Amino acid sequence: MSTLTTTAGPGTGRAPRRPRQGEGQRQSVAGWLFVTPALFVLGLFLLIPIVMALWVSFTDWNGRGSPFSSRVELVGADNYAALLTEPGLSRQDFMISLRNTFYYVVGVVPLQTVIALLLAVIVNQKFLRGRTFFRTAFYFPSVVSSVAISLVFLFLFTGTGAVNQFLALFGIDGPVWFSDPRGLIHLIGDWLGLWSVGRPPSALADTQVLSLSLWEWFSGPSVALTAIMAQVIWTTAGTFMLMFLAGLQDLPTEVEEAAMVDGANRWQRFRNVTVPHLRPTILLVVTLGVIGTWQVFDQMYVMTQGGPAKTTLTPAFLSYTAAFRQQQWGQGAAMAFLLFLLIFLLTSLQRFVLRDKDEAATRRARRRQQRATRRGARA
Amino acid sequence: MTQTPTGDSIAPAARTRAAEDIAVTEATKPKVVDDGNLVNRSGRGKKILVYTLLVIFALIYIYPFIVQVVTSFKTNGDAVANPLALVPDPITTAAFERLAQTEYPRWFTNSVVVTLLVTAGRVFLVSLAGYALARLTFRGRNAVFTGILAVLAVPGVVLLIPRFLVLNYLGMYNTYPALFVPLLVDAAGVFIMKQFFESIPVSVEEAARIDGAGTFRTFWSVVLPMARPALITITILSFQGSWNELPHFIIAADDPDLFTLTRGVGQLTSGGLGSGNQFPISMAAALLMTIPTALVFVVFQRYFTQGANAGAEKG
């Protein structure tokens, strides 16, 4: 990505020359006329709403009348405090939703990235017949409505559904996926004999952190959430596969050949040539993945409504129910802003961690040099 | 919000890829030399591995759709007892007949109308704005562009409550315009069009201008026809976006007459049709709403590929 510039490629248009006086005025009017409709829609349904919601997040508005009327009371940061610092049901629900989504993100993002890369590498094999067909098949779920796909997966994952019948072929007794609230880490620990799910170790169960016991924090994703994760990975991998394919096709052949001449085997070539080359794409895919997964809403609305036992509750769904169903608009809006902030922080952090090390080094060197020159000039 | 990553904030450099991707068709992309020709040792083992993986993934990816089609022609008892069976026994179209008696046709019509309006509006408004930002010099242009980039960074789900507040305040809640007007412009589209217009030569427009054509005329009859690939990309992105949209339709109206497919079908699972766990009905409902997507997908497949990358890298 660092090699791309923000201007268009060679041979393409440049910004028009400075126009004459009358022409300039005409362009100015036309320019504003052209952008006004777009600005109007974006302003009215994006900027103003955000400002309004920010206002509402500091009030106790209950959905009746105008949020700006004098009857609506300003409550300062109470809504935020109820979610973050005050022990209570609101904070407990919010923390549960953060816990669920954390496990969801940690499970979905790496898996969908790896599977997308694997699919791209497979479909990119030149000897393969019907590559277009397979590429299409893998990509198709990405363009289908999440509602339609949710219905199909609800059917596949019922207690006596296709997935469990398939597992039964191997003698595995599958769970009733979407109504199973048991946490995966709990189950694994139980299976390894570390603890018993019925009688959790009191050290964990009795220590409360932010309205949840440690035992609840370390539950892992519930079985129900795991099924949703599987669905989402299945759906989104295709999109990211296309991004990886574009990246793979940009890989200069000479580099591959040089590595081959050097006697690198296929895995070494993949590890030391292909993956570094795909670095920008990987960064992009992971960033998009994190942004998308923290927002998960559709599946919860269609499939589980946050259940069983709140184990598929997510901040986006919780903020929706708080506002639209419990009429706690201030709190719902506050949750939306906290989610916004969280996504913003995570993507910034991620970009910082995964930033191009070389580029950062060059920039640092340049800055050092500039400082030196400045000092030199002063002296 | 579809599950497709309608990506948000990406490094600026990636953004230019959008325009390039549109300009470069698949055929002209550099092809990587078949490395099978360079090294033939262990070629067979590799082929076996690749084909095995391919078959497994193809099954995982295609099987759910087959189940969907087959189950919608089953009776409920058959669907529950033999979920893996690929032949309905007996074959019945009862599920479709039931759907026809419900509100499903109305949801379908609403979805079609909203999708058409959103797509038409977006293609026009977004290319107008993109053209102005790419080609016309006016005071405040940079500020407008910066604003649009900032808007791109707002995660969609965060807008649920805010959008409702404004629709409610304006008295638009529970009206038809509430379904489509807020979706008429998306910042990503403006961005894609701007990048595209910057990539085409200025000379043609200058010729038209010298011939005395006005700015809108130049845009409409000279520039827009040249922008066909980008326009198709925008069309596809907005078709996909509005046909699959769910959260916006949830917060824009709760009048059953204003339900779109996603909204109406989304309630099937909570027994919206009094059907509870009538699997053939829900599979038929899912199937019928997938068919238009599949048709558009097959016709514009090549552009979908480009759209995905443009959409992701839109910035």
XYZ file of C-alpha atoms in Angstrom:
694
model
C 0.000 0.000 0.000
C 2.849 2.290 0.755
C 3.910 2.256 -2.877
C 0.588 3.608 -4.050
C 0.160 7.317 -4.253
C -2.986 9.306 -3.740
C -2.900 10.847 -7.185
C -4.133 9.005 -10.236
C -1.682 7.021 -12.320
C 0.391 8.351 -15.224
C -1.345 9.512 -18.365
C -4.482 10.453 -16.507
C -6.036 13.819 -15.971
C -4.646 16.464 -13.710
C -6.664 19.061 -11.897
C -7.959 21.551 -14.466
C -5.911 24.642 -15.048
C -6.903 27.732 -13.158
C -9.994 28.936 -15.045
C -10.630 32.487 -16.179
C -12.664 34.862 -14.047
C -16.199 34.232 -15.405
C -15.572 30.562 -15.885
C -14.280 30.333 -12.323
C -17.456 31.802 -10.944
C -19.589 29.478 -13.023
C -17.586 26.489 -11.817
C -17.920 27.634 -8.261
C -21.699 27.778 -8.505
C -21.867 24.485 -10.386
C -19.546 22.832 -7.880
C -21.731 23.739 -4.966
C -24.890 22.792 -6.855
C -23.356 19.389 -7.603
C -22.319 18.568 -4.044
C -25.301 20.081 -2.258
C -27.724 17.134 -2.605
C -25.122 14.696 -1.296
C -24.119 17.004 1.534
C -27.764 17.562 2.394
C -28.513 13.848 2.763
C -25.291 13.101 4.620
C -25.727 16.093 6.892
C -29.373 15.460 7.657
C -29.131 11.719 8.188
C -25.601 11.351 9.462
C -24.111 14.433 11.074
C -27.206 15.953 12.670
C -28.340 12.538 13.994
C -24.986 12.024 15.671
C -25.174 15.420 17.342
C -28.765 14.733 18.433
C -27.826 11.346 19.838
C -24.901 12.853 21.688
C -27.360 15.276 23.295
C -29.790 12.469 24.112
C -27.003 10.434 25.714
C -26.778 13.158 28.383
C -30.529 13.242 29.062
C -33.191 10.975 30.528
C -35.451 11.189 27.423
C -38.015 8.375 27.414
C -38.990 8.504 23.758
C -42.100 10.650 24.207
C -42.228 14.165 22.799
C -39.196 16.062 21.613
C -35.839 15.272 23.197
C -35.252 19.030 23.282
C -38.375 19.956 25.240
C -37.964 21.515 28.679
C -39.485 18.437 30.347
C -36.477 16.355 29.388
C -33.878 16.538 32.089
C -30.163 16.775 31.576
C -28.510 14.088 33.657
C -24.897 14.842 32.859
C -22.780 11.727 32.495
C -25.215 9.526 34.440
C -25.974 7.286 31.478
C -22.297 6.641 30.910
C -21.706 6.136 34.624
C -24.505 3.549 34.789
C -22.726 1.572 32.097
C -19.175 1.904 33.352
C -18.819 2.770 37.026
C -22.057 2.112 38.915
C -22.745 -1.476 39.939
C -26.151 -2.519 38.661
C -28.086 -4.370 36.023
C -27.232 -1.908 33.254
C -23.533 -2.293 33.800
C -23.846 -6.046 34.153
C -25.664 -6.342 30.805
C -23.218 -4.019 29.114
C -20.240 -5.976 30.445
C -21.836 -9.257 29.344
C -22.270 -7.816 25.862
C -18.635 -6.681 25.785
C -17.457 -10.073 26.987
C -19.511 -11.905 24.352
C -18.360 -9.662 21.553
C -14.749 -9.867 22.683
C -14.805 -13.669 22.336
C -16.702 -13.303 19.097
C -14.095 -10.937 17.606
C -11.151 -12.973 18.862
C -12.661 -16.087 17.303
C -13.965 -14.691 14.032
C -11.254 -12.279 12.865
C -8.219 -14.637 12.854
C -10.202 -17.565 11.477
C -11.864 -15.667 8.672
C -8.532 -14.090 7.725
C -6.740 -17.437 7.610
C -9.563 -19.188 5.758
C -9.837 -16.322 3.284
C -6.100 -16.522 2.605
C -6.287 -20.302 2.232
C -9.213 -20.029 -0.201
C -7.360 -17.367 -2.183
C -4.222 -19.496 -2.430
C -6.276 -22.504 -3.541
C -8.291 -20.604 -6.124
C -5.119 -18.926 -7.396
C -3.548 -22.262 -8.455
C -3.115 -22.008 -12.213
C -3.487 -25.710 -12.898
C -6.942 -25.753 -11.381
C -9.930 -26.321 -13.621
C -13.074 -24.293 -13.009
C -11.357 -21.644 -10.917
C -14.019 -19.080 -11.756
C -16.724 -21.438 -10.568
C -15.084 -22.025 -7.208
C -14.273 -18.379 -6.739
C -17.930 -17.599 -7.377
C -19.102 -20.309 -4.979
C -16.888 -19.042 -2.175
C -17.838 -15.437 -2.752
C -21.585 -15.887 -3.206
C -22.539 -16.040 0.512
C -21.012 -12.581 0.965
C -23.577 -10.998 -1.326
C -26.613 -12.813 0.058
C -28.743 -11.162 2.730
C -27.655 -11.994 6.246
C -31.305 -12.584 7.091
C -31.669 -15.315 4.468
C -28.442 -16.955 5.573
C -29.482 -16.784 9.220
C -32.667 -18.698 8.418
C -30.700 -21.415 6.675
C -28.248 -21.753 9.549
C -31.046 -21.843 12.108
C -32.299 -24.892 10.248
C -28.879 -26.489 9.799
C -28.058 -26.096 13.502
C -31.311 -27.314 15.069
C -31.050 -30.158 17.572
C -31.920 -32.782 14.974
C -30.584 -30.700 12.101
C -28.128 -31.420 9.332
C -25.047 -30.499 11.373
C -25.915 -32.809 14.250
C -26.886 -35.644 11.920
C -23.536 -35.229 10.231
C -21.751 -35.274 13.606
C -23.741 -38.393 14.537
C -22.047 -40.196 11.643
C -18.867 -39.944 13.712
C -20.630 -40.876 16.923
C -20.659 -37.302 18.215
C -23.738 -36.197 20.090
C -24.182 -32.591 18.955
C -25.682 -29.909 21.237
C -28.904 -27.978 20.662
C -26.766 -25.189 19.278
C -28.869 -22.074 19.472
C -30.293 -22.759 22.911
C -27.066 -23.817 24.579
C -25.615 -21.082 26.845
C -22.620 -23.112 28.109
C -19.306 -21.345 27.625
C -16.662 -23.007 25.491
C -13.773 -22.415 27.915
C -15.932 -23.745 30.758
C -16.689 -26.863 28.743
C -13.079 -27.448 27.731
C -11.861 -27.021 31.311
C -14.525 -29.430 32.481
C -13.508 -31.938 29.835
C -9.833 -31.619 30.802
C -10.801 -32.117 34.430
C -9.644 -28.652 35.518
C -13.011 -27.806 37.075
C -16.598 -28.870 37.109
C -19.094 -26.617 35.347
C -21.682 -27.452 38.020
C -19.392 -26.358 40.862
C -17.081 -23.602 39.593
C -13.927 -22.954 41.654
C -14.842 -20.428 44.314
C -11.734 -18.344 43.692
C -13.193 -17.487 40.299
C -16.878 -17.546 41.126
C -16.611 -15.286 44.171
C -14.403 -12.575 42.731
C -16.482 -9.843 41.144
C -14.927 -7.565 38.565
C -17.170 -4.935 36.951
C -20.427 -6.667 37.911
C -19.357 -10.080 36.589
C -17.526 -12.809 38.423
C -14.184 -13.914 37.051
C -15.814 -17.255 36.314
C -18.297 -15.466 34.038
C -15.598 -13.352 32.409
C -13.622 -16.453 31.467
C -16.579 -18.378 30.079
C -15.496 -18.198 26.459
C -18.123 -17.901 23.733
C -21.291 -19.898 24.414
C -22.199 -22.804 22.177
C -24.913 -20.625 20.637
C -22.452 -17.831 19.933
C -20.029 -20.348 18.438
C -22.657 -21.396 15.910
C -23.160 -17.752 14.941
C -19.396 -17.336 14.655
C -19.224 -20.288 12.299
C -21.928 -18.734 10.158
C -20.236 -15.358 10.022
C -16.851 -16.830 9.133
C -18.525 -18.846 6.387
C -20.246 -15.730 5.044
C -17.428 -13.199 5.116
C -14.397 -15.273 4.154
C -15.352 -14.950 0.474
C -15.096 -11.166 0.432
C -11.685 -11.242 2.018
C -10.647 -14.032 -0.336
C -11.189 -11.612 -3.229
C -8.941 -9.038 -1.557
C -6.222 -11.618 -1.056
C -6.625 -12.777 -4.662
C -6.064 -9.217 -5.882
C -2.963 -9.093 -3.697
C -1.678 -12.449 -4.933
C -2.097 -11.406 -8.540
C 0.034 -8.338 -7.904
C 2.892 -10.476 -6.615
C 5.820 -9.949 -8.995
C 6.755 -13.266 -10.607
C 10.455 -12.424 -10.542
C 10.496 -12.379 -6.764
C 8.888 -15.814 -6.602
C 11.330 -17.135 -9.168
C 14.328 -15.658 -7.390
C 13.250 -17.354 -4.181
C 12.837 -20.598 -6.086
C 16.297 -20.309 -7.565
C 17.616 -19.750 -4.062
C 16.212 -23.135 -3.216
C 13.383 -22.017 -0.973
C 10.712 -24.660 -0.635
C 7.046 -23.932 -1.108
C 6.338 -23.206 2.561
C 9.399 -20.976 2.896
C 8.370 -19.117 -0.224
C 4.876 -18.637 1.148
C 6.151 -17.595 4.542
C 8.988 -15.292 3.421
C 7.824 -13.966 0.072
C 4.061 -14.188 -0.268
C 3.009 -13.244 3.258
C 5.266 -10.150 3.488
C 3.988 -9.092 0.089
C 0.400 -9.487 1.304
C 1.091 -7.527 4.466
C -0.973 -4.469 3.444
C -3.865 -6.727 2.453
C -3.657 -8.598 5.744
C -3.737 -5.300 7.618
C -6.754 -4.241 5.590
C -8.580 -7.521 6.126
C -7.932 -7.571 9.860
C -8.963 -3.927 10.255
C -12.165 -4.430 8.292
C -12.768 -7.605 10.258
C -12.454 -5.869 13.610
C -14.666 -2.973 12.525
C -17.303 -5.336 11.164
C -17.344 -7.880 13.978
C -17.693 -5.359 16.799
C -20.833 -4.107 15.064
C -22.552 -7.484 14.840
C -26.302 -6.987 15.028
C -28.305 -8.701 12.259
C -27.637 -12.260 13.405
C -28.616 -11.480 16.979
C -31.803 -9.783 15.849
C -32.838 -12.620 13.563
C -31.545 -15.696 15.364
C -31.205 -15.341 19.108
C -32.391 -11.932 20.364
C -29.406 -11.991 22.729
C -30.300 -15.369 24.251
C -29.791 -18.045 25.516
C -29.015 -16.558 28.947
C -27.737 -13.321 27.343
C -24.763 -15.158 25.845
C -25.281 -13.660 22.383
C -25.963 -10.160 23.629
C -23.766 -7.627 21.810
C -23.335 -3.875 22.416
C -25.104 -3.029 19.163
C -28.092 -5.233 19.959
C -28.180 -4.146 23.592
C -28.158 -0.480 22.610
C -31.070 -1.195 20.257
C -33.140 -2.971 22.910
C -32.340 -0.389 25.595
C -33.645 2.405 23.396
C -36.421 0.875 21.316
C -37.800 -1.673 23.746
C -37.081 -0.290 27.204
C -37.357 3.364 26.181
C -34.049 4.166 27.885
C -32.872 6.295 25.012
C -30.129 8.066 26.917
C -28.521 4.830 27.887
C -28.933 3.318 24.425
C -27.282 6.349 22.844
C -24.491 6.284 25.423
C -23.821 2.652 24.533
C -23.658 3.503 20.842
C -21.062 6.182 21.525
C -19.002 3.886 23.724
C -19.057 1.290 20.936
C -17.994 3.937 18.439
C -15.136 4.967 20.708
C -14.081 1.363 21.217
C -13.988 0.606 17.490
C -12.053 3.799 16.869
C -9.494 3.015 19.566
C -9.062 -0.598 18.463
C -8.520 0.250 14.814
C -6.057 3.004 15.718
C -4.187 0.664 18.023
C -4.164 -2.025 15.393
C -2.846 0.298 12.742
C -0.131 1.395 15.138
C 0.892 -2.153 16.045
C 0.790 -3.459 12.481
C 2.249 -0.298 10.933
C 4.944 -0.693 8.368
C 8.083 -0.939 10.480
C 10.376 0.192 7.663
C 8.230 3.156 6.872
C 8.144 4.183 10.494
C 11.908 3.873 10.692
C 12.419 6.026 7.607
C 10.072 8.624 8.956
C 11.914 8.668 12.239
C 15.240 9.005 10.454
C 13.915 11.837 8.339
C 12.633 13.648 11.394
C 15.958 13.234 13.115
C 17.716 14.649 10.079
C 15.353 17.595 9.884
C 15.963 18.359 13.502
C 19.691 18.201 12.907
C 19.446 20.571 9.936
C 17.363 22.984 11.914
C 19.852 22.919 14.708
C 22.620 23.423 12.163
C 20.804 26.402 10.631
C 20.374 27.991 14.016
C 24.020 27.586 14.862
C -26.102 -3.627 7.881
C -25.014 -6.568 5.819
C -22.383 -8.875 7.078
C -20.243 -7.907 4.124
C -17.616 -5.595 5.506
C -18.800 -2.250 4.274
C -15.416 -1.146 5.444
C -14.770 2.126 6.962
C -11.503 3.759 7.690
C -8.564 2.516 5.669
C -5.132 3.928 5.108
C -5.397 6.708 2.550
C -3.052 5.040 0.099
C -5.412 2.101 -0.283
C -8.113 4.382 -1.517
C -6.598 4.933 -4.893
C -6.900 1.226 -5.514
C -10.624 1.706 -5.970
C -10.181 3.729 -9.104
C -7.437 1.521 -10.406
C -9.445 -1.601 -9.863
C -12.303 -0.191 -11.817
C -10.062 0.915 -14.624
C -8.143 -2.335 -14.877
C -10.328 -5.142 -16.107
C -9.583 -8.684 -15.147
C -8.219 -9.477 -18.583
C -5.532 -6.846 -18.485
C -4.305 -7.742 -15.022
C -0.792 -9.113 -15.025
C -0.874 -12.881 -14.955
C 1.437 -14.799 -12.724
C 3.460 -17.417 -14.568
C 2.292 -20.918 -13.821
C 4.785 -22.077 -11.266
C 3.757 -25.650 -11.962
C 5.794 -25.344 -15.159
C 8.861 -24.232 -13.308
C 8.939 -26.937 -10.705
C 7.359 -30.240 -11.450
C 8.707 -32.216 -8.531
C 6.042 -33.000 -5.978
C 3.521 -31.497 -8.426
C 1.156 -34.425 -8.039
C 1.117 -34.338 -4.242
C 0.341 -30.668 -4.363
C -2.482 -31.205 -6.829
C -4.051 -33.871 -4.661
C -3.842 -31.629 -1.615
C -5.319 -28.652 -3.443
C -8.156 -30.677 -4.944
C -8.995 -32.312 -1.608
C -9.188 -28.945 0.132
C -11.180 -27.595 -2.768
C -13.777 -30.350 -2.585
C -14.165 -29.965 1.175
C -14.615 -26.212 0.967
C -16.888 -26.450 -2.060
C -19.142 -28.838 -0.114
C -19.209 -26.529 2.896
C -20.025 -23.568 0.676
C -22.552 -25.079 -1.693
C -24.344 -27.567 0.544
C -26.276 -24.980 2.626
C -27.764 -23.510 -0.538
C -28.765 -26.952 -1.787
C -30.406 -27.677 1.567
C -32.228 -24.385 1.292
C -33.628 -25.182 -2.153
C -34.520 -28.786 -1.367
C -36.096 -28.085 2.018
C -38.392 -25.434 0.627
C -40.055 -28.218 -1.411
C -40.397 -30.560 1.563
C -43.176 -31.037 4.068
C -42.291 -29.905 7.569
C -42.267 -33.466 8.889
C -39.897 -34.575 6.142
C -37.649 -31.551 6.728
C -37.340 -32.292 10.432
C -36.912 -36.055 10.070
C -34.504 -36.077 7.120
C -32.597 -32.793 7.085
C -29.723 -34.313 5.106
C -31.877 -35.946 2.409
C -31.421 -34.231 -0.924
C -34.725 -35.406 -2.426
C -38.008 -34.142 -0.958
C -40.455 -36.919 -0.177
C -43.107 -35.978 -1.123
C -42.346 -32.928 -3.266
C -44.687 -30.088 -2.382
C -45.000 -26.403 -3.112
C -47.129 -25.868 -0.012
C -44.519 -23.593 1.554
C -44.621 -21.207 -1.399
C -48.415 -21.230 -1.425
C -48.453 -20.343 2.262
C -46.010 -17.502 1.664
C -48.179 -16.123 -1.139
C -51.086 -15.826 1.303
C -49.035 -13.882 3.822
C -47.607 -10.380 3.682
C -44.594 -11.741 1.813
C -45.603 -10.310 -1.591
C -45.967 -6.876 -0.030
C -42.535 -7.110 1.600
C -41.102 -8.159 -1.734
C -42.666 -5.175 -3.509
C -41.413 -2.804 -0.834
C -37.907 -4.192 -1.152
C -37.972 -3.827 -4.933
C -39.246 -0.241 -4.789
C -36.788 0.819 -2.093
C -33.867 -0.848 -3.847
C -34.702 0.761 -7.186
C -35.113 4.224 -5.660
C -31.955 3.966 -3.592
C -29.907 2.669 -6.504
C -31.147 5.268 -8.981
C -30.715 8.084 -6.478
C -27.295 6.978 -5.403
C -25.894 6.565 -8.876
C -26.993 10.089 -9.800
C -26.210 12.012 -6.600
C -22.969 10.252 -5.883
C -21.559 10.801 -9.348
C -22.608 14.470 -9.300
C -20.758 15.011 -6.050
C -17.807 12.873 -7.108
C -17.466 14.867 -10.327
C -17.556 18.194 -8.541
C -14.906 17.062 -6.075
C -12.686 15.709 -8.832
C -13.019 18.388 -11.487
C -14.704 21.613 -10.460
C -12.804 24.235 -8.540
C -14.892 25.870 -5.881
C -14.219 27.406 -2.529
C -14.496 24.872 0.271
C -13.907 21.852 -1.940
C -11.196 20.461 0.290
C -13.314 20.968 3.372
C -16.195 19.078 1.759
C -13.916 16.220 0.804
C -12.403 16.017 4.275
C -15.906 15.938 5.697
C -16.825 13.021 3.459
C -13.732 11.100 4.506
C -14.625 11.704 8.148
C -18.143 10.401 7.580
C -16.680 7.195 6.157
C -15.166 6.406 9.542
C -18.544 6.223 11.303
C -19.545 2.612 11.945
C -23.041 2.013 10.575
C -24.530 0.308 13.600
C -23.771 3.320 15.761
C -26.288 5.269 13.638
C -29.360 3.241 14.626
C -30.584 5.462 17.439
C -29.374 8.749 15.884
C -31.212 8.082 12.607
C -34.407 7.263 14.428
C -34.142 10.490 16.413
C -33.966 12.605 13.279
C -36.672 10.690 11.392
C -38.916 11.006 14.421
C -38.119 14.685 14.869
C -38.898 15.428 11.214
C -42.146 13.457 11.386
C -40.815 11.013 8.795
C -40.949 7.949 11.051
C -43.308 5.323 9.628
C -43.445 6.881 6.176
C -42.221 5.486 2.889
C -39.554 8.194 2.395
C -38.024 7.201 5.746
C -37.149 3.845 4.180
C -35.103 5.212 1.296
C -34.224 8.907 1.645
C -31.532 8.395 4.321
C -29.910 5.756 2.105
C -29.795 7.932 -1.028
C -26.169 8.977 -0.611
C -23.286 7.041 0.760
C -19.943 8.640 1.338
C -18.109 5.615 -0.045
C -19.836 6.034 -3.390
C -18.835 9.714 -3.584
C -15.304 8.639 -2.867
C -15.246 5.902 -5.528
C -16.669 8.249 -8.177
C -14.227 11.024 -7.306
C -11.322 8.633 -7.700
C -12.689 7.406 -11.005
C -13.254 10.858 -12.498
C -9.730 11.827 -11.548
C -8.429 8.901 -13.571
C -9.979 9.923 -16.896
C -8.317 12.515 -19.172
C -9.382 16.125 -18.835
C -9.008 16.890 -22.551
C -12.418 15.574 -23.595
C -14.210 17.829 -21.174
C -12.147 20.790 -22.253
C -13.143 20.165 -25.861
C -16.792 20.066 -24.862
C -16.407 23.216 -22.834
C -14.752 25.055 -25.700
C -17.707 23.986 -27.842
C -19.822 25.919 -25.374
C -21.391 23.098 -23.359
C -22.374 24.040 -19.812
C -20.974 22.261 -16.805
C -23.963 20.009 -16.276
C -24.179 19.227 -19.981
C -20.508 18.314 -20.092
C -21.005 16.111 -17.062
C -24.173 14.478 -18.287
C -23.425 13.796 -21.944
C -19.645 13.646 -22.078
C -18.229 12.489 -18.767
C -20.936 10.194 -17.434
C -20.993 7.888 -20.474
C -17.258 7.358 -20.025
C -17.785 6.380 -16.403
C -19.784 3.231 -17.174
C -17.580 0.754 -15.262
C -17.623 2.911 -12.135
C -21.364 3.450 -12.453
C -21.930 -0.298 -12.628
C -19.821 -0.734 -9.508
C -21.922 1.870 -7.689
C -25.121 0.248 -8.947
C -24.063 -3.127 -7.613
C -22.893 -1.797 -4.276
C -26.142 0.066 -3.734
C -28.328 -2.805 -4.930
C -26.549 -5.151 -2.567
C -26.559 -2.602 0.232
C -30.242 -1.736 0.094
C -31.611 -5.195 -0.744
C -29.758 -6.706 2.224
C -30.129 -3.763 4.601
C -31.770 -4.666 7.910
C -31.033 -2.238 10.785
C -32.157 0.857 8.940
C -35.531 -0.688 8.103
C -35.951 -1.698 11.735
C -35.548 1.828 13.019
C -37.283 3.670 10.152
C -40.755 2.178 10.558
C -42.742 -0.340 12.545
C -45.851 -0.262 10.382
C -46.212 -3.761 8.859
C -47.218 -2.152 5.564
C -43.725 -0.665 5.373
C -41.839 -3.885 6.031
C -39.205 -4.865 3.521
C -38.097 -8.453 2.958
C -35.291 -8.400 5.485
C -37.515 -6.852 8.145
C -40.492 -9.131 7.496
C -38.558 -12.347 7.042
C -36.375 -11.500 10.029
C -39.484 -11.885 12.145
C -40.355 -15.295 10.730
C -38.075 -16.873 13.281
C -40.003 -15.369 16.164
C -43.187 -16.835 14.724
C -44.104 -13.801 12.654
C -46.271 -15.868 10.334
C -47.673 -17.947 13.124
C -45.411 -20.546 11.597
C -42.958 -21.089 14.444
C -40.583 -23.747 13.284
C -42.099 -24.322 9.869
C -38.761 -24.897 8.203
C -39.972 -25.285 4.600
C -41.657 -21.888 4.873
C -38.593 -20.145 6.228
C -36.385 -21.846 3.632
C -38.763 -20.798 0.853
C -38.778 -17.249 2.205
C -34.990 -17.205 2.276
C -34.805 -18.744 -1.192
C -37.115 -16.208 -2.826
C -35.211 -13.295 -1.382
C -31.915 -14.776 -2.545
C -32.999 -15.275 -6.160
C -32.819 -11.594 -7.243
C -29.362 -11.346 -5.670
C -28.282 -14.496 -7.488
C -29.553 -13.170 -10.823
C -27.789 -9.835 -10.461
C -24.714 -11.670 -9.261
C -24.580 -13.988 -12.264
C -25.130 -11.187 -14.780
C -22.611 -8.761 -13.274
C -20.198 -11.264 -11.760
C -17.085 -9.551 -13.019
C -18.201 -6.214 -11.626
C -19.095 -7.770 -8.294
C -15.491 -8.819 -7.920
C -14.328 -5.301 -8.618
C -17.040 -3.837 -6.432
C -15.946 -5.932 -3.490
C -12.450 -4.598 -3.706
C -13.560 -1.061 -4.415
C -16.012 -1.232 -1.558
C -13.420 -2.531 0.812
C -10.735 -0.140 -0.161
C -12.967 2.822 -0.461
C -11.204 4.422 2.416
